Coordinates of C-alpha atoms and ligand atoms in Angstrom, one line a residue:
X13 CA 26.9 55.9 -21.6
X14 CA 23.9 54.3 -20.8
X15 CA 20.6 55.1 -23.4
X16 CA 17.8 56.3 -21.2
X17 CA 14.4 54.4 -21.9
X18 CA 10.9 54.6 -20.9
X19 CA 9.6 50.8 -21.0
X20 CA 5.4 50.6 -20.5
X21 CA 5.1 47.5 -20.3
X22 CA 0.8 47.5 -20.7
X23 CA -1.7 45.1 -19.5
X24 CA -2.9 42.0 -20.3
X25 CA -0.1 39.8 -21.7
X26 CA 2.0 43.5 -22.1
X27 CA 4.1 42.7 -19.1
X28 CA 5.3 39.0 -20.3
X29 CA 6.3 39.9 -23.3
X30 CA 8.3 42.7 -22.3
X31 CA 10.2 40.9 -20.1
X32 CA 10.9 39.0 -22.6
X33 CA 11.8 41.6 -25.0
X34 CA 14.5 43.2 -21.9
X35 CA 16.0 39.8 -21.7
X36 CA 16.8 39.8 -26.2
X37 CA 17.6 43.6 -26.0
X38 CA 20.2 42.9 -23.0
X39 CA 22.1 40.3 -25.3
X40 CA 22.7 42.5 -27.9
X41 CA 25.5 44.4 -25.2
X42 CA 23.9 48.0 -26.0
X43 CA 23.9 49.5 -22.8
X44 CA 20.1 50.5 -21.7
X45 CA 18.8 52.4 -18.8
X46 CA 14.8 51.5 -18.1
X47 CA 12.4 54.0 -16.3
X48 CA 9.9 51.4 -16.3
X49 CA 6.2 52.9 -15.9
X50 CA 2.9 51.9 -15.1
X51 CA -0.1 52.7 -17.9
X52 CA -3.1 50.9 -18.9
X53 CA -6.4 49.5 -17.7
X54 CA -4.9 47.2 -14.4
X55 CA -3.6 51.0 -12.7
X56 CA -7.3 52.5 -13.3
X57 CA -7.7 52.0 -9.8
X58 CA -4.7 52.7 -8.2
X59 CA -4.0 56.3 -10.5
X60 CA -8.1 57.0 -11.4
X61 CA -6.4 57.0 -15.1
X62 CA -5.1 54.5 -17.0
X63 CA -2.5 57.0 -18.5
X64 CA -0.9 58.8 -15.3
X65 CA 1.4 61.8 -16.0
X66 CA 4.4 60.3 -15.1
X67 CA 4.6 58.3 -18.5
X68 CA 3.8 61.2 -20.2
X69 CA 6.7 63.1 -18.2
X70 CA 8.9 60.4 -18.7
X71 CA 8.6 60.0 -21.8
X72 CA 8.9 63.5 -22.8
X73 CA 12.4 63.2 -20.4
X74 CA 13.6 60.1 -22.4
X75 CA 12.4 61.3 -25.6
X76 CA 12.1 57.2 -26.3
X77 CA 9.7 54.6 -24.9
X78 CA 9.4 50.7 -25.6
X79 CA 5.7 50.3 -25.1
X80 CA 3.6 47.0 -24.7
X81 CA 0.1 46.8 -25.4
X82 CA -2.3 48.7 -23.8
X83 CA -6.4 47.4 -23.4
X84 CA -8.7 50.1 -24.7
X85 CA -11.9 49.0 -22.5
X86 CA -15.2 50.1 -24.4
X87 CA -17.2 52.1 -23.0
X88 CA -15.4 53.1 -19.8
X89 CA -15.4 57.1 -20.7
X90 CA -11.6 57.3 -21.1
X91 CA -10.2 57.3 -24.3
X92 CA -7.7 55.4 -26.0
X93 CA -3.7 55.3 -23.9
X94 CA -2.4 54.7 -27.0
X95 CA -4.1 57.5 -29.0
X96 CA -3.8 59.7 -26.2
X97 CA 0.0 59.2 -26.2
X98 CA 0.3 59.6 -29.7
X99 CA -1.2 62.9 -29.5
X100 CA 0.3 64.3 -25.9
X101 CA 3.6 63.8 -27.8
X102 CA 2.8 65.0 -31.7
X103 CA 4.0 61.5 -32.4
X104 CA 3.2 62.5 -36.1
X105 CA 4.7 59.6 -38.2
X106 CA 3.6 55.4 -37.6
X107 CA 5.8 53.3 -38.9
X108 CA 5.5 49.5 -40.0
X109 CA 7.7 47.6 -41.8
X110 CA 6.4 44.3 -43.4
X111 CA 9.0 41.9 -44.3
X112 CA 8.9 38.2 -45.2
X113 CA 10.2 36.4 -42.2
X114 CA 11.5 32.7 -43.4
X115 CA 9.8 30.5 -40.8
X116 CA 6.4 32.3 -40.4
X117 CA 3.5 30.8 -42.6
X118 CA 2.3 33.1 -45.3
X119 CA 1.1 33.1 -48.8
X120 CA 4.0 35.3 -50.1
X121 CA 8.0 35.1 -50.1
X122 CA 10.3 38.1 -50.6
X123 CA 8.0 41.0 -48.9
X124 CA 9.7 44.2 -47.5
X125 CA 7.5 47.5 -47.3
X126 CA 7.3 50.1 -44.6
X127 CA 4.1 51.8 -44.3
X128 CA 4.4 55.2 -43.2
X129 CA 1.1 56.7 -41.7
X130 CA 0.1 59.8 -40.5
X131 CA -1.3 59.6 -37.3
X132 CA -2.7 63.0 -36.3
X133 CA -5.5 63.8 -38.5
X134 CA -7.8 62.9 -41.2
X135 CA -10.7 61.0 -39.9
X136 CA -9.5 60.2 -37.0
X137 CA -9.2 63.3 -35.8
X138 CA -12.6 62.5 -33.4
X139 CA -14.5 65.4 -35.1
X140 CA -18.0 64.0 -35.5
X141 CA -21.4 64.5 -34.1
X142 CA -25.1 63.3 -34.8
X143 CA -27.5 65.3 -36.8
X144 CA -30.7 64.8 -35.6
X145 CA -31.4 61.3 -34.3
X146 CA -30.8 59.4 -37.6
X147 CA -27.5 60.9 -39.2
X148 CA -23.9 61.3 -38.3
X149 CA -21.5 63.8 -39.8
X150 CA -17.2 63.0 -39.5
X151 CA -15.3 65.9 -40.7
X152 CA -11.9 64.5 -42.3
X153 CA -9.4 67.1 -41.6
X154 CA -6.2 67.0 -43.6
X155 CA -3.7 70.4 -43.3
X156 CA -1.1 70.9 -46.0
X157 CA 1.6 71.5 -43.6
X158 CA 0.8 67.5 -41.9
X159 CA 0.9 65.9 -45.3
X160 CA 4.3 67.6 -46.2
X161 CA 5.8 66.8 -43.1
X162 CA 4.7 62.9 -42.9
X163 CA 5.6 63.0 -46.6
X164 CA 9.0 64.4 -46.0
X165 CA 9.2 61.9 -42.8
X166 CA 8.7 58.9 -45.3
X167 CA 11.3 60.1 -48.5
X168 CA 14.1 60.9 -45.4
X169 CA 13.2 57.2 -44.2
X170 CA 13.6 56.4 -47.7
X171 CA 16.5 58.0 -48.4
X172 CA 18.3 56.8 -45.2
X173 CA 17.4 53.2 -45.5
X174 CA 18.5 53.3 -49.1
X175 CA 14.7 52.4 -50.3
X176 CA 14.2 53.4 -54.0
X177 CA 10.7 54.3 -54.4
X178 CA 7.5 56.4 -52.3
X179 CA 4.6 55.5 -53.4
X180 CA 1.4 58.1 -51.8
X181 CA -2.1 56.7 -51.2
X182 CA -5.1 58.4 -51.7
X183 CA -8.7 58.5 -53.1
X184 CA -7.9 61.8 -54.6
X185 CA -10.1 61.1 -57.5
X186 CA -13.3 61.6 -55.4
X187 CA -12.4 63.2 -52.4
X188 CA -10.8 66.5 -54.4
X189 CA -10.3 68.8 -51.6
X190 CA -8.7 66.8 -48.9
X191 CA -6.8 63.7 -50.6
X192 CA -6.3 66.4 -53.5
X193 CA -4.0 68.4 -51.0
X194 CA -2.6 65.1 -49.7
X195 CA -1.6 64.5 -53.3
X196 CA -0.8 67.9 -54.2
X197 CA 1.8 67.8 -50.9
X198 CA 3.1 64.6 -52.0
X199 CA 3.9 65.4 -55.8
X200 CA 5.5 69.1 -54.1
X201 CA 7.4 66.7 -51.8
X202 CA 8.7 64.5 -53.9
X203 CA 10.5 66.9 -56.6
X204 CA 12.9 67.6 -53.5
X205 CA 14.4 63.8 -54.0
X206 CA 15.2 63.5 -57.3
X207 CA 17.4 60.5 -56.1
X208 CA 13.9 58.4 -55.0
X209 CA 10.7 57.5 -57.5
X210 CA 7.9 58.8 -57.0
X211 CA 4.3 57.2 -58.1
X212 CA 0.9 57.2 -56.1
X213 CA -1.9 54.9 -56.1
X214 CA -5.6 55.0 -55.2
X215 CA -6.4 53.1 -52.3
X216 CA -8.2 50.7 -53.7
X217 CA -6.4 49.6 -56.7
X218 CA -3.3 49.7 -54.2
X219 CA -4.9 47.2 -51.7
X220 CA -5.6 45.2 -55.3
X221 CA -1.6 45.3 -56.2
X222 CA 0.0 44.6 -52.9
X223 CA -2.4 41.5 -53.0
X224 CA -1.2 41.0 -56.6
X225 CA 2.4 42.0 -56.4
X226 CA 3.4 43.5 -53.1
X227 CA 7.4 43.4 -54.6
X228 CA 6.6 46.1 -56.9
X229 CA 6.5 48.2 -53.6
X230 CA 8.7 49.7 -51.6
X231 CA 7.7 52.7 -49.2
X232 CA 3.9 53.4 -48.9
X233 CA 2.5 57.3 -47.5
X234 CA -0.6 57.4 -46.7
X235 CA -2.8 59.7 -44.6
X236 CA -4.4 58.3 -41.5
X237 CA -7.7 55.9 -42.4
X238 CA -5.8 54.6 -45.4
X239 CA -2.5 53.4 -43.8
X240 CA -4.3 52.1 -40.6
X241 CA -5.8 49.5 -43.3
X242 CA -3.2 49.5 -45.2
X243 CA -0.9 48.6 -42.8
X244 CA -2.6 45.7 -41.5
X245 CA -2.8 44.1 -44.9
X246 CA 0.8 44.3 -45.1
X247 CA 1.1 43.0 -41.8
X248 CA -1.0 40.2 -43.3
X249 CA 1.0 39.7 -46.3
X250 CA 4.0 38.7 -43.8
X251 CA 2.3 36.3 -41.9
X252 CA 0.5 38.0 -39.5
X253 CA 0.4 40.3 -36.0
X254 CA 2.8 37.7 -33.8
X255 CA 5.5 39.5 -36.0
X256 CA 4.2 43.0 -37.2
X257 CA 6.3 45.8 -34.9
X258 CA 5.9 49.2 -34.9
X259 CA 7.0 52.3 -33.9
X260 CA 5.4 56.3 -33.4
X261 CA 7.6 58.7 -34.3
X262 CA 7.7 62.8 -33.3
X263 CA 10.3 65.5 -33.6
X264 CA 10.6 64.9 -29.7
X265 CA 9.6 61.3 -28.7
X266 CA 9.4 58.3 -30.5
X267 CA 7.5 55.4 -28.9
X268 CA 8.2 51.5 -30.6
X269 CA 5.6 49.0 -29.8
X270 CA 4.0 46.0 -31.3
X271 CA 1.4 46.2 -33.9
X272 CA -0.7 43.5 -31.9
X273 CA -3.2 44.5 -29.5
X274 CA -3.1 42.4 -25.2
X275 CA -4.4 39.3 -26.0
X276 CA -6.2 39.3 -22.7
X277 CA -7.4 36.4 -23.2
X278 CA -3.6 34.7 -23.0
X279 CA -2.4 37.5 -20.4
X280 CA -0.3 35.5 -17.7
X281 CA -0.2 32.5 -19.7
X282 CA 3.3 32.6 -20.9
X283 CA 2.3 32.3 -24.2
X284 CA 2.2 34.6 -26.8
X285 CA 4.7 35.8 -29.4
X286 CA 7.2 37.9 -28.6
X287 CA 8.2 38.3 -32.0
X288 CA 6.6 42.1 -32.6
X289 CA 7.6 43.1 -29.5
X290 CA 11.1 42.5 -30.2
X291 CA 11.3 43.8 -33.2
X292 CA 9.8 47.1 -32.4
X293 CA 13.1 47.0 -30.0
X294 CA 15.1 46.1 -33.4
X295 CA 13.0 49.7 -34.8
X296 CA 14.4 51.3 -31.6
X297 CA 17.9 50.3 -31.9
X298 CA 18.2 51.3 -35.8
X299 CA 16.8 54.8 -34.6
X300 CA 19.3 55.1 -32.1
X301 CA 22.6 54.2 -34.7
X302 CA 22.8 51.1 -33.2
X303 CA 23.0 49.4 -36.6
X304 CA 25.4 46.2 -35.7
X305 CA 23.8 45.3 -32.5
X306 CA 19.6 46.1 -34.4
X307 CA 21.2 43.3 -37.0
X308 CA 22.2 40.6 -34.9
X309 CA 18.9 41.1 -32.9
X310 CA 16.9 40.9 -36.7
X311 CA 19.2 37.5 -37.6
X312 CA 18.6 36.0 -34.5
X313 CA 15.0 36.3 -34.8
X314 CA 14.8 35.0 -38.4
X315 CA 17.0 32.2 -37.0
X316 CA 15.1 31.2 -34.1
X317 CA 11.3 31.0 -36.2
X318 CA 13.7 29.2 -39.2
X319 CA 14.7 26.3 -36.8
X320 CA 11.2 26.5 -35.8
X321 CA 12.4 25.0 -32.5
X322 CA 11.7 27.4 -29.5
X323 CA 9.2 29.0 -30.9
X324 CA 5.2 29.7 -29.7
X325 CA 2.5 28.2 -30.5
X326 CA 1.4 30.6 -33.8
X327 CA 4.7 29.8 -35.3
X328 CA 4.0 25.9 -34.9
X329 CA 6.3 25.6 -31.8
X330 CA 5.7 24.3 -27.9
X331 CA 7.6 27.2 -26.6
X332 CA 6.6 29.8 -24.2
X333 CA 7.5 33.2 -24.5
X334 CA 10.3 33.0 -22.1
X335 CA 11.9 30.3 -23.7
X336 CA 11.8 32.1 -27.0
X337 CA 13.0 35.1 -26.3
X338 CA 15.6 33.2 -24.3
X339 CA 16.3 31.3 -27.6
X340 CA 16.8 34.1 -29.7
X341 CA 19.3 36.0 -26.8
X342 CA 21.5 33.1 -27.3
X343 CA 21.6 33.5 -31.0
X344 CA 22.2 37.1 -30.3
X345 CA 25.4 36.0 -28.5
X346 CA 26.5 33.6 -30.8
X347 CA 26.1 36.0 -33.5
X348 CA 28.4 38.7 -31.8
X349 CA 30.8 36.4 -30.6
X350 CA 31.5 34.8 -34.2
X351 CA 31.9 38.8 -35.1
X352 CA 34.7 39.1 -32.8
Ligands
NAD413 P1 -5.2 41.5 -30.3 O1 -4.1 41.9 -31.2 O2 -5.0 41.6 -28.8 O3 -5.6 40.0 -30.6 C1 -6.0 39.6 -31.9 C2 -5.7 38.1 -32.1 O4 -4.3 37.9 -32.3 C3 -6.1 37.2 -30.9 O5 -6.5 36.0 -31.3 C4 -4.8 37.2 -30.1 O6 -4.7 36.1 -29.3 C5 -3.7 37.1 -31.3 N1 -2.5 37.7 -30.9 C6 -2.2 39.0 -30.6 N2 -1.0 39.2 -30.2 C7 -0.4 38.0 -30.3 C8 1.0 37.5 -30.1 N3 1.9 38.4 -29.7 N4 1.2 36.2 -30.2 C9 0.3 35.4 -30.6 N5 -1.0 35.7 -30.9 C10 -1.3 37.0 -30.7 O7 -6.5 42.3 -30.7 P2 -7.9 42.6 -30.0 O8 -8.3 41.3 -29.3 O9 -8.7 43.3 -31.0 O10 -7.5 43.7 -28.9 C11 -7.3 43.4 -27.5 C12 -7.1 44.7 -26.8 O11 -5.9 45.4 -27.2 C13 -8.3 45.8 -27.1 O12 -8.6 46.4 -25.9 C14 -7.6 46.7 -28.1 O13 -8.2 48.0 -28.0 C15 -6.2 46.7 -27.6 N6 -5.2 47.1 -28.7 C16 -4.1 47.8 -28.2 C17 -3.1 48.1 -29.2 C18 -1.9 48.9 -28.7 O14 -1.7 48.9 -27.5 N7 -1.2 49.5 -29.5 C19 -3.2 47.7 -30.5 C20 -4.3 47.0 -30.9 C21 -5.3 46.7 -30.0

C-alpha cells in the first residue's frame, strides 16, 4: 500500500527542488501517494494567507509532509508558515543530522551529529513587549514537562539509531531557574538509559569543542535558542546549507524539509542544490522503516557529489538541479539492481 504524503512544495526555488526531490524518492521503488498543497508567499493573493487550512488539514490527515522552503516576508503582518506549522501541529522535536559528506568542501572529515532542538518554547515562544520607549523585556519560558519529553525524544533517537552518547546544552550556570530545570530534566532523563552516556555542556564551551573536536560528539539536546545556533554550526561543520536536511517531528505529524531557506534570488533558475531537500526525504523514509530503500537514496547522494560530475554549482559542478537529482535516481537504480 501506497504511503500517503503531504508535499509543500514553498516558493521561491521551493517548487524546483521538489520536483526534483519526487523524481530521487520515485527511484527508490517505495510506493508514495502525494497530496500536493499550496503554502507560502506566491498564494497570499489567491488564499488572503500564505498558510491556507488545507495544509494544515492535510497534514494532520497524512500525519507526514515533505516541505520545501517557505519566504517569511518582513513586515507583511503574518507570521512565520514555518513556525506557524510547527506550532498548529505540536511539532515538538527539530531534527538535524550533520554528517561529513565526501565530495562537499569543508574544513573537517568524519562528522556525524544530530542536533535535537526543541522547538516550542524558550525564547522563542514570542513573549516580549517594550517597557517604556527605551526597553524591551523577552520572557524565556521553559516547562519541565517540554524538556523531558524533547530529552526523551533525543535518547529514543539515540537509542534507535544505536548512537552512544546525549550530550544536553545549556547555560545553566547563569540562567539557574530555567536552563537549571532544562538540566535538572535532562540528568532525570537520562538515568532511564543506562545503556547511553550521558554528559552536558555549556553553550559556549560546546560551540568551542564542536569547532575543536566535533568527533567527540554524538547526539546534542538543547532547548530552543541554543540548538537553532547550534545547529547551524554543525550544519557548517559539514559543508554548508546545500546539504543540511531536516525534519519536525510531533506525536501526530512530522514534517521533513531542508534546513536552507528559498533562495529567491535563484527561484526558477534551475539551480540550486537539491541536496537538503533530498535528504530530508532520506529522514522521511528512515521514519517510515524504510531502511533499505533511505540507504540507497544516502549512497547515491554521497556518490553523485563524490564524482563531483552532475552536480550544482556550490558543489563545483555545471549541473542544474534537474540533472542532479536525475543523476542521483540513476545511482539509486543501479544501487538496487546490484542488490538483486
Ligand atoms: P537562504 O537559505 O534562502 O539563502 C542563504 C544563502 O544560501 C544564499 O546565498 C542562497 O543562495 C544559498 N542557498 C540556499 N539554499 C541553497 C541551495 N539549496 N543550493 C545552493 N545554495 C543555496 O536564506 P535567506 O536568504 O536568509 O532566506 C530566504 C528566505 O527563506 C527568507 O524569507 C527566510 O525567512 C526563508 N527561510 C525559510 C526557511 C524554511 O522554509 N524552513 C528556512 C530558512 C529561511
Amino acid at each position: 500500500m501506497a504511503y500517503e504524503v503531504t508535499c509543500i512544495p514553498g516558493d521561491g526555488t521551493g517548487p524546483e527542488l521538489m520536483a526534483a526531490a519526487k523524481v530521487a524518492l520515485a527511484a527508490t521503488g517505495v510506493d508514495i501517494a502525494w497530496t500536493d498543497v499550496e503554502a507560502g508567499a506566491d498564494v497570499m493573493d489567491k488564499y488572503g494567507t500564505p498558510l491556507p487550512a488545507q495544509v494544515l488539514d492535510s497534514v494532520r490527515r497524512t500525519k507526514l509532509a515533505l516541505k520545501g522552503p517557505i519566504t517569511t516576508p518582513i513586515g507583511s503582518g503574518f507570521r512565520s508558515v514555518n513556525v506557524a506549522l510547527r506550532k498548529e501541529l505540536d511539532l515538538y522535536a527539530n531534527l538535524r543530522p550533520a554528517v561529513t559528506i565526501p565530495g562537499v568542501a569543508s574544513r573537517y572529515e568524519g562528522v556525524d551529529l544530530v542536533v535535537v532542538r526543541e522547538n516550542t518554547e524558550d525564547l522563542y515562544a514570542g513573549v516580549e513587549h517594550m517597557v517604556g520607549r527605551d526597553a524591551a523585556e523577552s520572557i524565556k519560558i521553559i516547562t519541565r514537562s517540554a524538556s523531558e519529553r524533547i530529552c526523551r525524544f533525543a535518547f529514543e533517537y539515540a537509542r534507535r539509531h544505536r548512537r552512544h552518547k546525549v550530550t544536553a546544552v545549556h547555560k545553566a550556570n547563569i540562567m539557574k531557574f530555567t536552563d537549571g530545570l532544562f538540566l535538572e530534566a535532562a540528568r532525570g532523563v537520562a538515568a532511564e538509559y543506562p545503556d547511553i552516556v550521558f554528559e552536558d555542556r555549556i553553550v559556549d564551551n560546546m560551540c568551542m569543542q564542536l569547532v575543536q573536536k566535533p568527533e567527540l560528539y554524538d547526539v546534542l539536546v538543547c532547548p530552543n535558542l541554543y540548538g537553532d545556533i547550534i545547529s547551524d554550526l554543525c550544519a557548517g561543520l559539514v559543508g554548508g546549507l546545500g546539504v543540511a536536511p531536516g525534519a519536525n517531528i510531533g506525536v501526530e505529524a512530522a514534517v521533513f524539509e531542508p534546513v536552507h531557506g528559498s533562495a529567491p534570488k535563484y527561484a526558477g533558475q534551475n539551480k540550486v542544490n537539491p541536496t537538503a531537500l533530498i535528504l530530508s526525504g532520506v529522514l522521511m523514509l528512515r521514519h517510515l522503516g524504510e531502511e533499505q530503500a533511505a540507504d540507497a537514496l544516502f549512497a547515491a547522494v554521497t556518490q553523485v557529489i563524490g564524482s563531483k560530475d552532475r552536480v550544482t554549482y556550490d558543489l563545483g559542478g555545471r549541473s542544474g538541479t534537474s540533472d542532479m537529482a536525475r543523476a542521483i535516481a540513476e545511482r539509486v537504480q543501479k544501487i538496487r539492481a546490484s542488490r538483486q
